[in-house]
PDB file of C-alpha atoms in Angstrom:
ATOM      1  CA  UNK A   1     109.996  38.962  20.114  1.00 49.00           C
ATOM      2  CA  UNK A   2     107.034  37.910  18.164  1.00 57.00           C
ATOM      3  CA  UNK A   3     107.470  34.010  17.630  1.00 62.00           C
ATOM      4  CA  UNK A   4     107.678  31.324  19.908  1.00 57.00           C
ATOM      5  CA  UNK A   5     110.909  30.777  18.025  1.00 57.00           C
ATOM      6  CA  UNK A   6     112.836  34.055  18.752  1.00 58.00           C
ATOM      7  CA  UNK A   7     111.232  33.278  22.656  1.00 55.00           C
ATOM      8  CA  UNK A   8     112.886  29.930  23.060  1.00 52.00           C
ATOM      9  CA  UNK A   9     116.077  30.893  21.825  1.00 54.00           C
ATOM     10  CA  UNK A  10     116.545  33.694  23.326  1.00 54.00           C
ATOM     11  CA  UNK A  11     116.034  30.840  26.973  1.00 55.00           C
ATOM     12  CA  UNK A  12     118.561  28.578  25.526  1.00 52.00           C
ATOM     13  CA  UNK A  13     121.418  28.535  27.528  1.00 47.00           C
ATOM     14  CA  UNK A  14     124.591  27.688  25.006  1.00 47.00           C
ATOM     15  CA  UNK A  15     126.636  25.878  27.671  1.00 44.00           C
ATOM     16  CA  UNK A  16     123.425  23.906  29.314  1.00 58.00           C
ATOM     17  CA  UNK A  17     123.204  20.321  27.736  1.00 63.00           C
ATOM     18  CA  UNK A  18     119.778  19.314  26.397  1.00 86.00           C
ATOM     19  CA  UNK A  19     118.113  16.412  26.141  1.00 94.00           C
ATOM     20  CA  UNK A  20     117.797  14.414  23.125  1.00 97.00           C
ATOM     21  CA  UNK A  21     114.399  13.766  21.705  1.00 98.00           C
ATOM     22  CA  UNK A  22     112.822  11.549  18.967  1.00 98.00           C
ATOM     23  CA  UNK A  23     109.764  12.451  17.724  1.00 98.00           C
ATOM     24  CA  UNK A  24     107.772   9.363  15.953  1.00 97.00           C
ATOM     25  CA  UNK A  25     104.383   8.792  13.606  1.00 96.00           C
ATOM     26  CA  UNK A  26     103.506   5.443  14.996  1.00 95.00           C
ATOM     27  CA  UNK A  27     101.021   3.364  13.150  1.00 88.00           C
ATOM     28  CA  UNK A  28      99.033   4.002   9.822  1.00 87.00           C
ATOM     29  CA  UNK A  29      98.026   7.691  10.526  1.00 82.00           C
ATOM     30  CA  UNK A  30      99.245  10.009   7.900  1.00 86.00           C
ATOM     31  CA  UNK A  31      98.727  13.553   9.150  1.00 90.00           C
ATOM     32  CA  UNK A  32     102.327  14.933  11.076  1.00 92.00           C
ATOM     33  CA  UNK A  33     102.024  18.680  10.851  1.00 93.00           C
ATOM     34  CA  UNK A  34     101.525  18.923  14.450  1.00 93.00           C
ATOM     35  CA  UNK A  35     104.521  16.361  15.093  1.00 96.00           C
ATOM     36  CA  UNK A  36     106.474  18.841  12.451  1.00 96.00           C
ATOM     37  CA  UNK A  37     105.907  22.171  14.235  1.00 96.00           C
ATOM     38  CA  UNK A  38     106.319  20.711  18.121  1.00 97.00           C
ATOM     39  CA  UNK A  39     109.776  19.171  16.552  1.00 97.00           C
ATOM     40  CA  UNK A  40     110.633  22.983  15.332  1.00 97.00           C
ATOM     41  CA  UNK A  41     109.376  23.652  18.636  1.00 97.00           C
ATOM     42  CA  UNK A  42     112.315  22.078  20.253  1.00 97.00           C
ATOM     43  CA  UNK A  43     114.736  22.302  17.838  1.00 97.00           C
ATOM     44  CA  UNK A  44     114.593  26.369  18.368  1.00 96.00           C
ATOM     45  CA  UNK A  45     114.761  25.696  22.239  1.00 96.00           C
ATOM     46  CA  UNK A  46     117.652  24.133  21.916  1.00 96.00           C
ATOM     47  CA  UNK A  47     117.015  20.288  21.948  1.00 97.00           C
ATOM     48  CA  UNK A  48     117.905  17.637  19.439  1.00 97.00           C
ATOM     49  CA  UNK A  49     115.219  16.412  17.849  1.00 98.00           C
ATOM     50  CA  UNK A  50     114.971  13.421  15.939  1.00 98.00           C
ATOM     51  CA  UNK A  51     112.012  13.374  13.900  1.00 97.00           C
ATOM     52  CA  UNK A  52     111.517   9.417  12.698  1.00 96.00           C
ATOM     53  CA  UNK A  53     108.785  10.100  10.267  1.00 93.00           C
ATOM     54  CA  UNK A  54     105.455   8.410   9.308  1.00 95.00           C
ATOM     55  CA  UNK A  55     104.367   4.710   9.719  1.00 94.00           C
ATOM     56  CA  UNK A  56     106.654   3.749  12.386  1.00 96.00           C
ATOM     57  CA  UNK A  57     106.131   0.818  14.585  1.00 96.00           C
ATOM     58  CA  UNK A  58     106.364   0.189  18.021  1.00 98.00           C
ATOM     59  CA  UNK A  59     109.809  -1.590  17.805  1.00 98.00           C
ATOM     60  CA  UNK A  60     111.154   0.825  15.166  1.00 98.00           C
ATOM     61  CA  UNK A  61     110.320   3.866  17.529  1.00 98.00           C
ATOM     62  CA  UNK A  62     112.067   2.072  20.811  1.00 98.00           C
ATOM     63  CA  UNK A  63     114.917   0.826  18.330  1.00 98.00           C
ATOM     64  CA  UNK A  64     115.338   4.764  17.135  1.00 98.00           C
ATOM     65  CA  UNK A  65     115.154   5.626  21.026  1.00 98.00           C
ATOM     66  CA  UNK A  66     117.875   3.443  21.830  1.00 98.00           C
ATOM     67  CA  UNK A  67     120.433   3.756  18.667  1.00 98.00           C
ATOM     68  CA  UNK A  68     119.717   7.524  19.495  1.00 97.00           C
ATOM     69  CA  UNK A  69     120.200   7.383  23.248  1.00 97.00           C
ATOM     70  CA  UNK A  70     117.406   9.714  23.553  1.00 98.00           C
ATOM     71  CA  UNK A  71     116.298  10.932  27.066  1.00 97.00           C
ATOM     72  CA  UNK A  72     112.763  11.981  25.828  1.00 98.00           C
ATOM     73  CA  UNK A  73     110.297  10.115  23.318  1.00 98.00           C
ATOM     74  CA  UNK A  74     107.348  11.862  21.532  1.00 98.00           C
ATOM     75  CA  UNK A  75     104.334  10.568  20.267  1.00 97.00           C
ATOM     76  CA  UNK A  76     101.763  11.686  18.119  1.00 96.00           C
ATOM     77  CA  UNK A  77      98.795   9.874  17.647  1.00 95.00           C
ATOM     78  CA  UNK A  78      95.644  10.823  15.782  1.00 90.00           C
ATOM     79  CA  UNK A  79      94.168   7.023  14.740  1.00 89.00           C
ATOM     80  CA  UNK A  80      92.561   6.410  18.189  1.00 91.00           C
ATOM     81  CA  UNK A  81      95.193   3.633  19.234  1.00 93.00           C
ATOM     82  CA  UNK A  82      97.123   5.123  21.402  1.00 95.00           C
ATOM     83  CA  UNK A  83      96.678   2.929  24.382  1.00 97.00           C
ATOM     84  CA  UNK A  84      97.631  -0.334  22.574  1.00 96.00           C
ATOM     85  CA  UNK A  85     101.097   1.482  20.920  1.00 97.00           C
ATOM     86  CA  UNK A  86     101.702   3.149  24.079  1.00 97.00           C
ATOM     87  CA  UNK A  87     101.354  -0.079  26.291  1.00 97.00           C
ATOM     88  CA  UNK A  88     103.593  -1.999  23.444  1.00 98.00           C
ATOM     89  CA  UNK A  89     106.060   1.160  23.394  1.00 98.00           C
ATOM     90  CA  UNK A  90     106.577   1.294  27.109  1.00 98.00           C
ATOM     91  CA  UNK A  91     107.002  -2.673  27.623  1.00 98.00           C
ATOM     92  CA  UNK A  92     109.776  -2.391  24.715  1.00 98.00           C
ATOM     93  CA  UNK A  93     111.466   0.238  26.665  1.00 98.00           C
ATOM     94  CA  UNK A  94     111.538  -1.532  29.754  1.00 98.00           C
ATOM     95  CA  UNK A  95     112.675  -4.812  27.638  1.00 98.00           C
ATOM     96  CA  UNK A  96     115.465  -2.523  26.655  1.00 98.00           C
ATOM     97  CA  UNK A  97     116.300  -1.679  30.101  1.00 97.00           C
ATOM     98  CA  UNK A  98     115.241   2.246  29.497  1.00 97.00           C
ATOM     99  CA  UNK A  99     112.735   2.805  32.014  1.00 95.00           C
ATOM    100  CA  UNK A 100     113.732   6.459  32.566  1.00 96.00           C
ATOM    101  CA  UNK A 101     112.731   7.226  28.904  1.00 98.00           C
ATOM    102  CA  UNK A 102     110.016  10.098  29.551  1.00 98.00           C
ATOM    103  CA  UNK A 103     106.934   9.658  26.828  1.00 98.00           C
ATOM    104  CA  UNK A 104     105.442  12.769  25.682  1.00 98.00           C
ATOM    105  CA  UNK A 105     102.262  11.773  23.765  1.00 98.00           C
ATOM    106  CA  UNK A 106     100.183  13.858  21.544  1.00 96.00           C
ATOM    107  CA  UNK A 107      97.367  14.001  19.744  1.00 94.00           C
ATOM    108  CA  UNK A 108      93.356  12.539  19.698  1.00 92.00           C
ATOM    109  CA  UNK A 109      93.350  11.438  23.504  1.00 95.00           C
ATOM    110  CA  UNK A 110      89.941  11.205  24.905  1.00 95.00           C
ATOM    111  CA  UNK A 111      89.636  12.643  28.498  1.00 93.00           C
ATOM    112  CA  UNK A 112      88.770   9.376  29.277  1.00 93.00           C
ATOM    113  CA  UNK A 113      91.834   7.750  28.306  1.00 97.00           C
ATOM    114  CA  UNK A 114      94.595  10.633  29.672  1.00 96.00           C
ATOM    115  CA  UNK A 115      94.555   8.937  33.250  1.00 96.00           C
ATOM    116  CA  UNK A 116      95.245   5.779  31.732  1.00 97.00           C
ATOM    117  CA  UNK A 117      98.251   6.848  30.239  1.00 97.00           C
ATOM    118  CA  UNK A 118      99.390   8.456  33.229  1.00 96.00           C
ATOM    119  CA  UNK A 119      98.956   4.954  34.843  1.00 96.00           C
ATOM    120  CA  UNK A 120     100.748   3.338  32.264  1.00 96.00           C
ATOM    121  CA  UNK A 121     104.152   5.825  32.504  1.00 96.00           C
ATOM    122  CA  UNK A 122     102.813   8.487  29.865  1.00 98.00           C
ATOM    123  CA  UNK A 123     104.847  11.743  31.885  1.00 98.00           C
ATOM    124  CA  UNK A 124     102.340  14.465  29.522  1.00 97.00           C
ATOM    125  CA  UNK A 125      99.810  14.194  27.255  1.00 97.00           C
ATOM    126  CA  UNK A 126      98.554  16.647  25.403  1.00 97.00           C
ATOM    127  CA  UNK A 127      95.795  17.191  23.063  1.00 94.00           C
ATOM    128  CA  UNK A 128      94.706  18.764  20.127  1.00 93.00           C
ATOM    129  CA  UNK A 129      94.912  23.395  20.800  1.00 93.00           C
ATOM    130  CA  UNK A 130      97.800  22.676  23.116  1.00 96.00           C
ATOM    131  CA  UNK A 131     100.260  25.710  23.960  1.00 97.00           C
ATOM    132  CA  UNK A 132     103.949  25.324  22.584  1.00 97.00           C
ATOM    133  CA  UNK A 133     105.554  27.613  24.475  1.00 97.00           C
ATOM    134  CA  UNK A 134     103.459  24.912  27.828  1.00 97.00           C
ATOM    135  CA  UNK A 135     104.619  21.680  25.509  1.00 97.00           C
ATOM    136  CA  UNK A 136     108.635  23.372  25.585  1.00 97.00           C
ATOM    137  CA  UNK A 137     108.188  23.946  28.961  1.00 97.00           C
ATOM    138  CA  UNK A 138     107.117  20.900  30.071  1.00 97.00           C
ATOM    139  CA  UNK A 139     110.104  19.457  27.976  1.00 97.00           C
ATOM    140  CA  UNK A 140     112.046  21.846  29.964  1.00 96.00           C
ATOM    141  CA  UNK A 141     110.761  20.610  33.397  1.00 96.00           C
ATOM    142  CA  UNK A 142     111.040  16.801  32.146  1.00 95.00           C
ATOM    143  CA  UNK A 143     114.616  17.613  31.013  1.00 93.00           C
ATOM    144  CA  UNK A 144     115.738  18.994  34.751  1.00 90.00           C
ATOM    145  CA  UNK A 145     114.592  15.742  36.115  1.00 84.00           C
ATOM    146  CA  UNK A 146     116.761  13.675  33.814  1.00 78.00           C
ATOM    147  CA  UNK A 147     120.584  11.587  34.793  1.00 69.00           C
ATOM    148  CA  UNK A 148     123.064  13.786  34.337  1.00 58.00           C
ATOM    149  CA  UNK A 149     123.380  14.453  30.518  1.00 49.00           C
ATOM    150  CA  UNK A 150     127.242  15.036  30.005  1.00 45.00           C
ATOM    151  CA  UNK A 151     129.873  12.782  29.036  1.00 45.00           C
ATOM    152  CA  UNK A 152     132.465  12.289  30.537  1.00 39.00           C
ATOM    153  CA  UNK A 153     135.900  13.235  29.300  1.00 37.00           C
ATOM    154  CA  UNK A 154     138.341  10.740  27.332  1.00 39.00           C
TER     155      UNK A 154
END
């Protein structure tokens, strides 16, 4: 059990429902290898990821969210303008009526600027050296917290 992969799965339950995530690139930053590996991340613990790619906007990442039904939304964002997508992210989500979205954001924060996301509905933030294993169980702990995740039966 070297890998953070062979840990994960071997905590995946197979009958336990997990939440669905998108992962988005918002804005002109080009770099996503750290929005690749925490979307393997969660992929090997089980979770569906949706990984929207680069250049995304605001309303393209909340559309995705909602065409997806996604329970969890993560952000990475390494241009510095985090607070201005996050505070045009959040008031699209709350447009769409999906307040209990939980935002996972990523990236360059400034110290400075992680209490203001916390203000503004940001449930983790987490910045550049970050754990995966603590990112996938935060996930996890975010995921317990969520509506009840199964369908109900035709």
């Amino acid at each position: 059990m070297n890998t953070v992969r062979e840990a994960t799965r071997l905590a995946v339950s197979a009958s336990a429902p997990r939440a669905r995530v998108v992962v988005a690139k918002p804005g002109l930053d080009g770099h996503d290898r750290g929005a690749k590996v925490i979307s393997r991340a969660l992929r090997d613990a089980g979770y569906e990821v949706i990984y929207t790619g680069l250049h995304q906007t605001p309303e393209q990442i909340v559309a995705t969210v909602i065409a997806e039904d996604a329970q969890i939304l993560g952000l990475s964002v390494l241009s510095g303008a985090h607070l201005t997508i996050l505070e045009r992210v959040i008031e699209l989500l709350k447009q769409e009526d999906a307040r209990d979205v939980r935002i996972l954001v990523g990236g360059i924060i400034p110290d400075a600027d992680v209490t203001a996301l916390e203000v503004m509905g940001v449930d983790a933030v987490f910045t550049p050296g970050a754990n995966i294993r603590r990112i996938v169980e935060i996930v996890d702990r975010l995921s317990t917290t969520l509506p009840d995740m199964t369908e109900a039966a035709c």
